[in-house]
Amino acid sequence: MSDTTPSHVPATCPACSPEHETAHEVLSPGGQPTVRCTDCDHVHKTTIEREPTIECDVIVSQDGESFHTRVEAPPTETIAVGEEFVVDSEMALMTVRITSLELPDGREEEARADAVSTIWTRAVDNVSVNVTVNPNDGRHEDTRSFEVLVPGDEEFAVGSTRSMADEEFTIKSIKLRDDTTGYDHEQLDFSGDSAYAKDVLRIYADDETSSAWSAW
């Protein structure tokens, strides 16, 4: 969802254009906003016409737990699954991604803010990534899984070897989440294909840990 305060606004400048509006950069949006004229760099206070907003119910999920908060949005703004925005709640200030839009008559991938009952989201600042590894001798019956906690913008690439959480593994393929955008496929299998951790559902890899499977 978009920020309801624009970064630039038209306003008259008492220094260079008291009768005609010029472009101004918004320096401080709170109260009576402080702006800077882009023509002469004069800083002054002004009044910004803001679009009316409504409060939207938001459910935020993180590592198997969830909490409720509310955010403001213009009623006519179109929101969609996959979009990210910042929530500032009593729990935390975090970036979340929309995973589902609940309307009175069902779920939609895209809708106007005033038509949505609940916005379902998940936190993407820090995420848990599931990793499934096979022994490097190819014995699939001995496959095991674990989780790693990483920043949401950390990249994983097919063919790369990673050392994390006392594990070392070489990535064979990456399964993406349903709410991701900007990828050509749901699963990445070619060497060099990469994805951000916040987009990853599961990583499939070969185990490279030196002591792994030593008992076998």
PDB file of C-alpha atoms in Angstrom:
ATOM      1  CA  MET A   1       0.000   0.000   0.000  1.00  0.00           C
ATOM      2  CA  SER A   2       1.177   3.488  -0.738  1.00  0.00           C
ATOM      3  CA  ASP A   3       2.259   6.125   1.781  1.00  0.00           C
ATOM      4  CA  THR A   4      -0.532   8.690   2.168  1.00  0.00           C
ATOM      5  CA  THR A   5       2.015  11.535   2.407  1.00  0.00           C
ATOM      6  CA  PRO A   6       3.650  12.395  -0.956  1.00  0.00           C
ATOM      7  CA  SER A   7       7.378  13.096  -1.241  1.00  0.00           C
ATOM      8  CA  HIS A   8       6.776  16.235  -3.330  1.00  0.00           C
ATOM      9  CA  VAL A   9       3.832  18.653  -3.381  1.00  0.00           C
ATOM     10  CA  PRO A  10       2.850  21.849  -5.235  1.00  0.00           C
ATOM     11  CA  ALA A  11       2.924  24.957  -2.999  1.00  0.00           C
ATOM     12  CA  THR A  12       3.570  28.680  -3.148  1.00  0.00           C
ATOM     13  CA  CYS A  13       7.025  29.779  -1.987  1.00  0.00           C
ATOM     14  CA  PRO A  14       7.215  32.988   0.116  1.00  0.00           C
ATOM     15  CA  ALA A  15      10.770  33.579  -1.127  1.00  0.00           C
ATOM     16  CA  CYS A  16      10.565  33.152  -4.905  1.00  0.00           C
ATOM     17  CA  SER A  17       6.955  32.441  -5.913  1.00  0.00           C
ATOM     18  CA  PRO A  18       4.340  33.819  -3.474  1.00  0.00           C
ATOM     19  CA  GLU A  19       1.561  33.852  -6.092  1.00  0.00           C
ATOM     20  CA  HIS A  20       2.273  30.703  -8.107  1.00  0.00           C
ATOM     21  CA  GLU A  21       2.824  27.125  -6.995  1.00  0.00           C
ATOM     22  CA  THR A  22       6.169  25.398  -7.501  1.00  0.00           C
ATOM     23  CA  ALA A  23       7.338  21.872  -6.704  1.00  0.00           C
ATOM     24  CA  HIS A  24       8.328  21.408  -3.046  1.00  0.00           C
ATOM     25  CA  GLU A  25      10.075  18.497  -1.325  1.00  0.00           C
ATOM     26  CA  VAL A  26       8.358  17.333   1.874  1.00  0.00           C
ATOM     27  CA  LEU A  27      10.943  17.356   4.678  1.00  0.00           C
ATOM     28  CA  SER A  28       8.660  16.694   7.650  1.00  0.00           C
ATOM     29  CA  PRO A  29       5.069  15.496   7.075  1.00  0.00           C
ATOM     30  CA  GLY A  30       3.866  15.714  10.691  1.00  0.00           C
ATOM     31  CA  GLY A  31       1.571  18.513  11.925  1.00  0.00           C
ATOM     32  CA  GLN A  32       1.977  21.483   9.620  1.00  0.00           C
ATOM     33  CA  PRO A  33       4.443  20.005   7.096  1.00  0.00           C
ATOM     34  CA  THR A  34       7.885  21.492   6.486  1.00  0.00           C
ATOM     35  CA  VAL A  35       8.800  21.713   2.795  1.00  0.00           C
ATOM     36  CA  ARG A  36      11.681  22.952   0.639  1.00  0.00           C
ATOM     37  CA  CYS A  37      11.196  24.805  -2.626  1.00  0.00           C
ATOM     38  CA  THR A  38      12.969  22.961  -5.447  1.00  0.00           C
ATOM     39  CA  ASP A  39      13.527  26.255  -7.307  1.00  0.00           C
ATOM     40  CA  CYS A  40      15.296  28.295  -4.588  1.00  0.00           C
ATOM     41  CA  ASP A  41      15.796  25.793  -1.703  1.00  0.00           C
ATOM     42  CA  HIS A  42      13.812  27.990   0.718  1.00  0.00           C
ATOM     43  CA  VAL A  43      12.461  25.954   3.657  1.00  0.00           C
ATOM     44  CA  HIS A  44       9.069  26.863   5.122  1.00  0.00           C
ATOM     45  CA  LYS A  45       5.797  25.514   6.503  1.00  0.00           C
ATOM     46  CA  THR A  46       2.767  24.840   4.330  1.00  0.00           C
ATOM     47  CA  THR A  47      -0.548  22.980   4.227  1.00  0.00           C
ATOM     48  CA  ILE A  48      -0.875  19.711   2.309  1.00  0.00           C
ATOM     49  CA  GLU A  49      -4.211  18.505   1.006  1.00  0.00           C
ATOM     50  CA  ARG A  50      -4.413  14.854   2.045  1.00  0.00           C
ATOM     51  CA  GLU A  51      -6.658  12.225   0.526  1.00  0.00           C
ATOM     52  CA  PRO A  52      -9.153  10.805   3.044  1.00  0.00           C
ATOM     53  CA  THR A  53      -8.121   7.444   4.485  1.00  0.00           C
ATOM     54  CA  ILE A  54      -9.793   4.455   6.115  1.00  0.00           C
ATOM     55  CA  GLU A  55      -8.471   2.002   8.695  1.00  0.00           C
ATOM     56  CA  CYS A  56      -7.874  -1.538   7.436  1.00  0.00           C
ATOM     57  CA  ASP A  57      -7.633  -4.663   9.603  1.00  0.00           C
ATOM     58  CA  VAL A  58      -4.315  -6.485   9.123  1.00  0.00           C
ATOM     59  CA  ILE A  59      -3.210  -9.906  10.390  1.00  0.00           C
ATOM     60  CA  VAL A  60       0.581 -10.306  10.508  1.00  0.00           C
ATOM     61  CA  SER A  61       2.104 -13.812  10.638  1.00  0.00           C
ATOM     62  CA  GLN A  62       5.696 -14.454  11.689  1.00  0.00           C
ATOM     63  CA  ASP A  63       7.318 -17.802  12.488  1.00  0.00           C
ATOM     64  CA  GLY A  64       4.042 -19.571  13.212  1.00  0.00           C
ATOM     65  CA  GLU A  65       2.579 -16.795  15.361  1.00  0.00           C
ATOM     66  CA  SER A  66       0.299 -13.915  14.373  1.00  0.00           C
ATOM     67  CA  PHE A  67      -1.049 -10.621  15.692  1.00  0.00           C
ATOM     68  CA  HIS A  68      -3.669  -8.076  14.687  1.00  0.00           C
ATOM     69  CA  THR A  69      -3.058  -4.437  13.817  1.00  0.00           C
ATOM     70  CA  ARG A  70      -4.584  -1.677  11.681  1.00  0.00           C
ATOM     71  CA  VAL A  71      -3.182   0.543   8.922  1.00  0.00           C
ATOM     72  CA  GLU A  72      -4.523   3.567   7.070  1.00  0.00           C
ATOM     73  CA  ALA A  73      -5.057   3.578   3.308  1.00  0.00           C
ATOM     74  CA  PRO A  74      -6.949   5.669   0.738  1.00  0.00           C
ATOM     75  CA  PRO A  75     -10.338   3.947   0.260  1.00  0.00           C
ATOM     76  CA  THR A  76     -10.017   3.832  -3.538  1.00  0.00           C
ATOM     77  CA  GLU A  77      -6.481   2.433  -3.565  1.00  0.00           C
ATOM     78  CA  THR A  78      -6.140  -0.962  -5.241  1.00  0.00           C
ATOM     79  CA  ILE A  79      -4.132  -3.453  -3.182  1.00  0.00           C
ATOM     80  CA  ALA A  80      -2.981  -6.902  -4.284  1.00  0.00           C
ATOM     81  CA  VAL A  81      -1.426 -10.137  -3.074  1.00  0.00           C
ATOM     82  CA  GLY A  82       2.362  -9.860  -3.230  1.00  0.00           C
ATOM     83  CA  GLU A  83       2.545  -6.153  -2.368  1.00  0.00           C
ATOM     84  CA  GLU A  84       4.669  -5.068   0.590  1.00  0.00           C
ATOM     85  CA  PHE A  85       4.137  -2.240   3.067  1.00  0.00           C
ATOM     86  CA  VAL A  86       5.287  -1.149   6.525  1.00  0.00           C
ATOM     87  CA  VAL A  87       3.163  -1.678   9.628  1.00  0.00           C
ATOM     88  CA  ASP A  88       3.842   0.304  12.786  1.00  0.00           C
ATOM     89  CA  SER A  89       2.121  -1.507  15.637  1.00  0.00           C
ATOM     90  CA  GLU A  90       2.578  -2.017  19.372  1.00  0.00           C
ATOM     91  CA  MET A  91       4.314  -5.295  18.534  1.00  0.00           C
ATOM     92  CA  ALA A  92       6.942  -3.926  16.122  1.00  0.00           C
ATOM     93  CA  LEU A  93       7.751  -1.778  13.123  1.00  0.00           C
ATOM     94  CA  MET A  94       8.151  -4.202  10.237  1.00  0.00           C
ATOM     95  CA  THR A  95       7.751  -4.771   6.523  1.00  0.00           C
ATOM     96  CA  VAL A  96       5.033  -7.241   5.565  1.00  0.00           C
ATOM     97  CA  ARG A  97       3.813  -8.827   2.345  1.00  0.00           C
ATOM     98  CA  ILE A  98       0.143  -9.362   1.494  1.00  0.00           C
ATOM     99  CA  THR A  99      -0.642 -13.087   1.239  1.00  0.00           C
ATOM    100  CA  SER A 100      -4.448 -12.934   0.993  1.00  0.00           C
ATOM    101  CA  LEU A 101      -7.281 -10.416   0.795  1.00  0.00           C
ATOM    102  CA  GLU A 102     -10.457 -11.369   2.643  1.00  0.00           C
ATOM    103  CA  LEU A 103     -13.679  -9.800   1.363  1.00  0.00           C
ATOM    104  CA  PRO A 104     -17.216 -10.319   2.758  1.00  0.00           C
ATOM    105  CA  ASP A 105     -17.989 -12.804  -0.032  1.00  0.00           C
ATOM    106  CA  GLY A 106     -14.660 -14.601  -0.327  1.00  0.00           C
ATOM    107  CA  ARG A 107     -10.986 -14.110  -1.143  1.00  0.00           C
ATOM    108  CA  GLU A 108      -9.512 -12.103  -4.002  1.00  0.00           C
ATOM    109  CA  GLU A 109      -6.032 -11.529  -5.416  1.00  0.00           C
ATOM    110  CA  GLU A 110      -6.726  -7.790  -5.877  1.00  0.00           C
ATOM    111  CA  ALA A 111      -9.341  -5.358  -4.562  1.00  0.00           C
ATOM    112  CA  ARG A 112      -9.998  -1.771  -3.462  1.00  0.00           C
ATOM    113  CA  ALA A 113      -9.065  -1.049   0.132  1.00  0.00           C
ATOM    114  CA  ASP A 114     -12.637  -0.133   1.085  1.00  0.00           C
ATOM    115  CA  ALA A 115     -13.884  -3.533  -0.167  1.00  0.00           C
ATOM    116  CA  VAL A 116     -11.477  -5.603   1.956  1.00  0.00           C
ATOM    117  CA  SER A 117     -12.485  -6.997   5.358  1.00  0.00           C
ATOM    118  CA  THR A 118      -9.047  -8.255   6.399  1.00  0.00           C
ATOM    119  CA  ILE A 119      -5.586  -8.026   4.884  1.00  0.00           C
ATOM    120  CA  TRP A 120      -3.580 -11.190   5.633  1.00  0.00           C
ATOM    121  CA  THR A 121       0.195 -10.711   5.602  1.00  0.00           C
ATOM    122  CA  ARG A 122       3.506 -12.235   6.665  1.00  0.00           C
ATOM    123  CA  ALA A 123       6.595 -10.474   7.969  1.00  0.00           C
ATOM    124  CA  VAL A 124       9.467 -10.329   5.462  1.00  0.00           C
ATOM    125  CA  ASP A 125      12.177  -8.400   7.350  1.00  0.00           C
ATOM    126  CA  ASN A 126      13.595 -11.598   8.852  1.00  0.00           C
ATOM    127  CA  VAL A 127      12.387 -15.002   7.721  1.00  0.00           C
ATOM    128  CA  SER A 128      12.891 -18.697   8.371  1.00  0.00           C
ATOM    129  CA  VAL A 129      13.960 -20.677   5.310  1.00  0.00           C
ATOM    130  CA  ASN A 130      13.401 -24.443   5.164  1.00  0.00           C
ATOM    131  CA  VAL A 131      16.349 -26.442   3.816  1.00  0.00           C
ATOM    132  CA  THR A 132      16.128 -30.098   2.784  1.00  0.00           C
ATOM    133  CA  VAL A 133      19.486 -31.834   2.258  1.00  0.00           C
ATOM    134  CA  ASN A 134      20.452 -35.210   0.827  1.00  0.00           C
ATOM    135  CA  PRO A 135      23.698 -37.038   1.624  1.00  0.00           C
ATOM    136  CA  ASN A 136      26.241 -36.202  -1.071  1.00  0.00           C
ATOM    137  CA  ASP A 137      26.290 -39.876  -2.097  1.00  0.00           C
ATOM    138  CA  GLY A 138      22.684 -39.535  -3.322  1.00  0.00           C
ATOM    139  CA  ARG A 139      20.890 -41.661  -0.702  1.00  0.00           C
ATOM    140  CA  HIS A 140      17.467 -40.004  -0.712  1.00  0.00           C
ATOM    141  CA  GLU A 141      16.162 -42.205   2.109  1.00  0.00           C
ATOM    142  CA  ASP A 142      18.480 -40.337   4.478  1.00  0.00           C
ATOM    143  CA  THR A 143      17.166 -36.885   3.598  1.00  0.00           C
ATOM    144  CA  ARG A 144      16.833 -34.457   6.506  1.00  0.00           C
ATOM    145  CA  SER A 145      15.520 -30.905   6.966  1.00  0.00           C
ATOM    146  CA  PHE A 146      16.319 -27.871   9.095  1.00  0.00           C
ATOM    147  CA  GLU A 147      15.577 -24.130   9.229  1.00  0.00           C
ATOM    148  CA  VAL A 148      17.831 -21.086   8.968  1.00  0.00           C
ATOM    149  CA  LEU A 149      16.844 -17.586  10.115  1.00  0.00           C
ATOM    150  CA  VAL A 150      18.086 -14.879   7.729  1.00  0.00           C
ATOM    151  CA  PRO A 151      17.253 -11.323   6.590  1.00  0.00           C
ATOM    152  CA  GLY A 152      14.452 -11.301   4.050  1.00  0.00           C
ATOM    153  CA  ASP A 153      16.620  -9.672   1.372  1.00  0.00           C
ATOM    154  CA  GLU A 154      19.426 -12.278   1.588  1.00  0.00           C
ATOM    155  CA  GLU A 155      19.883 -14.082  -1.739  1.00  0.00           C
ATOM    156  CA  PHE A 156      20.204 -17.809  -2.378  1.00  0.00           C
ATOM    157  CA  ALA A 157      21.461 -19.101  -5.729  1.00  0.00           C
ATOM    158  CA  VAL A 158      21.271 -22.518  -7.364  1.00  0.00           C
ATOM    159  CA  GLY A 159      24.741 -24.064  -7.520  1.00  0.00           C
ATOM    160  CA  SER A 160      26.156 -22.051  -4.611  1.00  0.00           C
ATOM    161  CA  THR A 161      27.537 -23.634  -1.441  1.00  0.00           C
ATOM    162  CA  ARG A 162      26.460 -22.081   1.846  1.00  0.00           C
ATOM    163  CA  SER A 163      27.609 -22.527   5.440  1.00  0.00           C
ATOM    164  CA  MET A 164      24.808 -21.727   7.886  1.00  0.00           C
ATOM    165  CA  ALA A 165      23.651 -22.958  11.296  1.00  0.00           C
ATOM    166  CA  ASP A 166      26.566 -25.412  11.555  1.00  0.00           C
ATOM    167  CA  GLU A 167      25.575 -26.850   8.195  1.00  0.00           C
ATOM    168  CA  GLU A 168      27.247 -26.723   4.775  1.00  0.00           C
ATOM    169  CA  PHE A 169      25.217 -27.461   1.675  1.00  0.00           C
ATOM    170  CA  THR A 170      25.163 -26.920  -2.100  1.00  0.00           C
ATOM    171  CA  ILE A 171      21.831 -25.676  -3.442  1.00  0.00           C
ATOM    172  CA  LYS A 172      20.240 -27.832  -6.183  1.00  0.00           C
ATOM    173  CA  SER A 173      16.865 -26.091  -6.534  1.00  0.00           C
ATOM    174  CA  ILE A 174      14.697 -23.438  -4.885  1.00  0.00           C
ATOM    175  CA  LYS A 175      10.925 -23.730  -4.424  1.00  0.00           C
ATOM    176  CA  LEU A 176       9.240 -20.302  -4.334  1.00  0.00           C
ATOM    177  CA  ARG A 177       6.252 -19.151  -2.262  1.00  0.00           C
ATOM    178  CA  ASP A 178       2.846 -18.587  -3.871  1.00  0.00           C
ATOM    179  CA  ASP A 179       2.854 -14.844  -3.078  1.00  0.00           C
ATOM    180  CA  THR A 180       6.087 -14.045  -4.949  1.00  0.00           C
ATOM    181  CA  THR A 181       6.231 -11.841  -8.040  1.00  0.00           C
ATOM    182  CA  GLY A 182       8.893 -11.189 -10.669  1.00  0.00           C
ATOM    183  CA  TYR A 183       9.992 -14.801 -11.236  1.00  0.00           C
ATOM    184  CA  ASP A 184       9.436 -16.838 -14.409  1.00  0.00           C
ATOM    185  CA  HIS A 185       8.954 -20.173 -12.633  1.00  0.00           C
ATOM    186  CA  GLU A 186       7.665 -21.516  -9.315  1.00  0.00           C
ATOM    187  CA  GLN A 187      10.836 -23.576  -8.878  1.00  0.00           C
ATOM    188  CA  LEU A 188      14.371 -22.519  -9.814  1.00  0.00           C
ATOM    189  CA  ASP A 189      16.581 -25.353 -11.084  1.00  0.00           C
ATOM    190  CA  PHE A 190      19.291 -23.823 -13.282  1.00  0.00           C
ATOM    191  CA  SER A 191      22.752 -22.886 -11.999  1.00  0.00           C
ATOM    192  CA  GLY A 192      22.862 -19.182 -11.168  1.00  0.00           C
ATOM    193  CA  ASP A 193      19.096 -18.828 -10.661  1.00  0.00           C
ATOM    194  CA  SER A 194      18.587 -16.854  -7.446  1.00  0.00           C
ATOM    195  CA  ALA A 195      15.827 -15.713  -5.104  1.00  0.00           C
ATOM    196  CA  TYR A 196      15.480 -13.587  -2.001  1.00  0.00           C
ATOM    197  CA  ALA A 197      14.957 -15.435   1.265  1.00  0.00           C
ATOM    198  CA  LYS A 198      11.531 -13.806   1.737  1.00  0.00           C
ATOM    199  CA  ASP A 199      10.421 -15.449  -1.538  1.00  0.00           C
ATOM    200  CA  VAL A 200      11.704 -18.943  -0.716  1.00  0.00           C
ATOM    201  CA  LEU A 201       9.408 -21.734   0.457  1.00  0.00           C
ATOM    202  CA  ARG A 202      12.089 -24.455   0.527  1.00  0.00           C
ATOM    203  CA  ILE A 203      15.682 -25.047  -0.594  1.00  0.00           C
ATOM    204  CA  TYR A 204      16.744 -28.488  -1.840  1.00  0.00           C
ATOM    205  CA  ALA A 205      20.456 -29.185  -1.476  1.00  0.00           C
ATOM    206  CA  ASP A 206      23.279 -31.716  -1.236  1.00  0.00           C
ATOM    207  CA  ASP A 207      24.940 -31.976   2.163  1.00  0.00           C
ATOM    208  CA  GLU A 208      28.575 -30.829   2.244  1.00  0.00           C
ATOM    209  CA  THR A 209      29.136 -30.908   6.005  1.00  0.00           C
ATOM    210  CA  SER A 210      32.442 -32.713   6.531  1.00  0.00           C
ATOM    211  CA  SER A 211      31.156 -34.782   9.458  1.00  0.00           C
ATOM    212  CA  ALA A 212      27.725 -35.484   7.995  1.00  0.00           C
ATOM    213  CA  TRP A 213      26.653 -39.108   7.751  1.00  0.00           C
ATOM    214  CA  SER A 214      29.930 -40.232   9.370  1.00  0.00           C
ATOM    215  CA  ALA A 215      28.022 -42.916  11.229  1.00  0.00           C
ATOM    216  CA  TRP A 216      26.833 -44.505   8.005  1.00  0.00           C
TER     217      TRP A 216
END
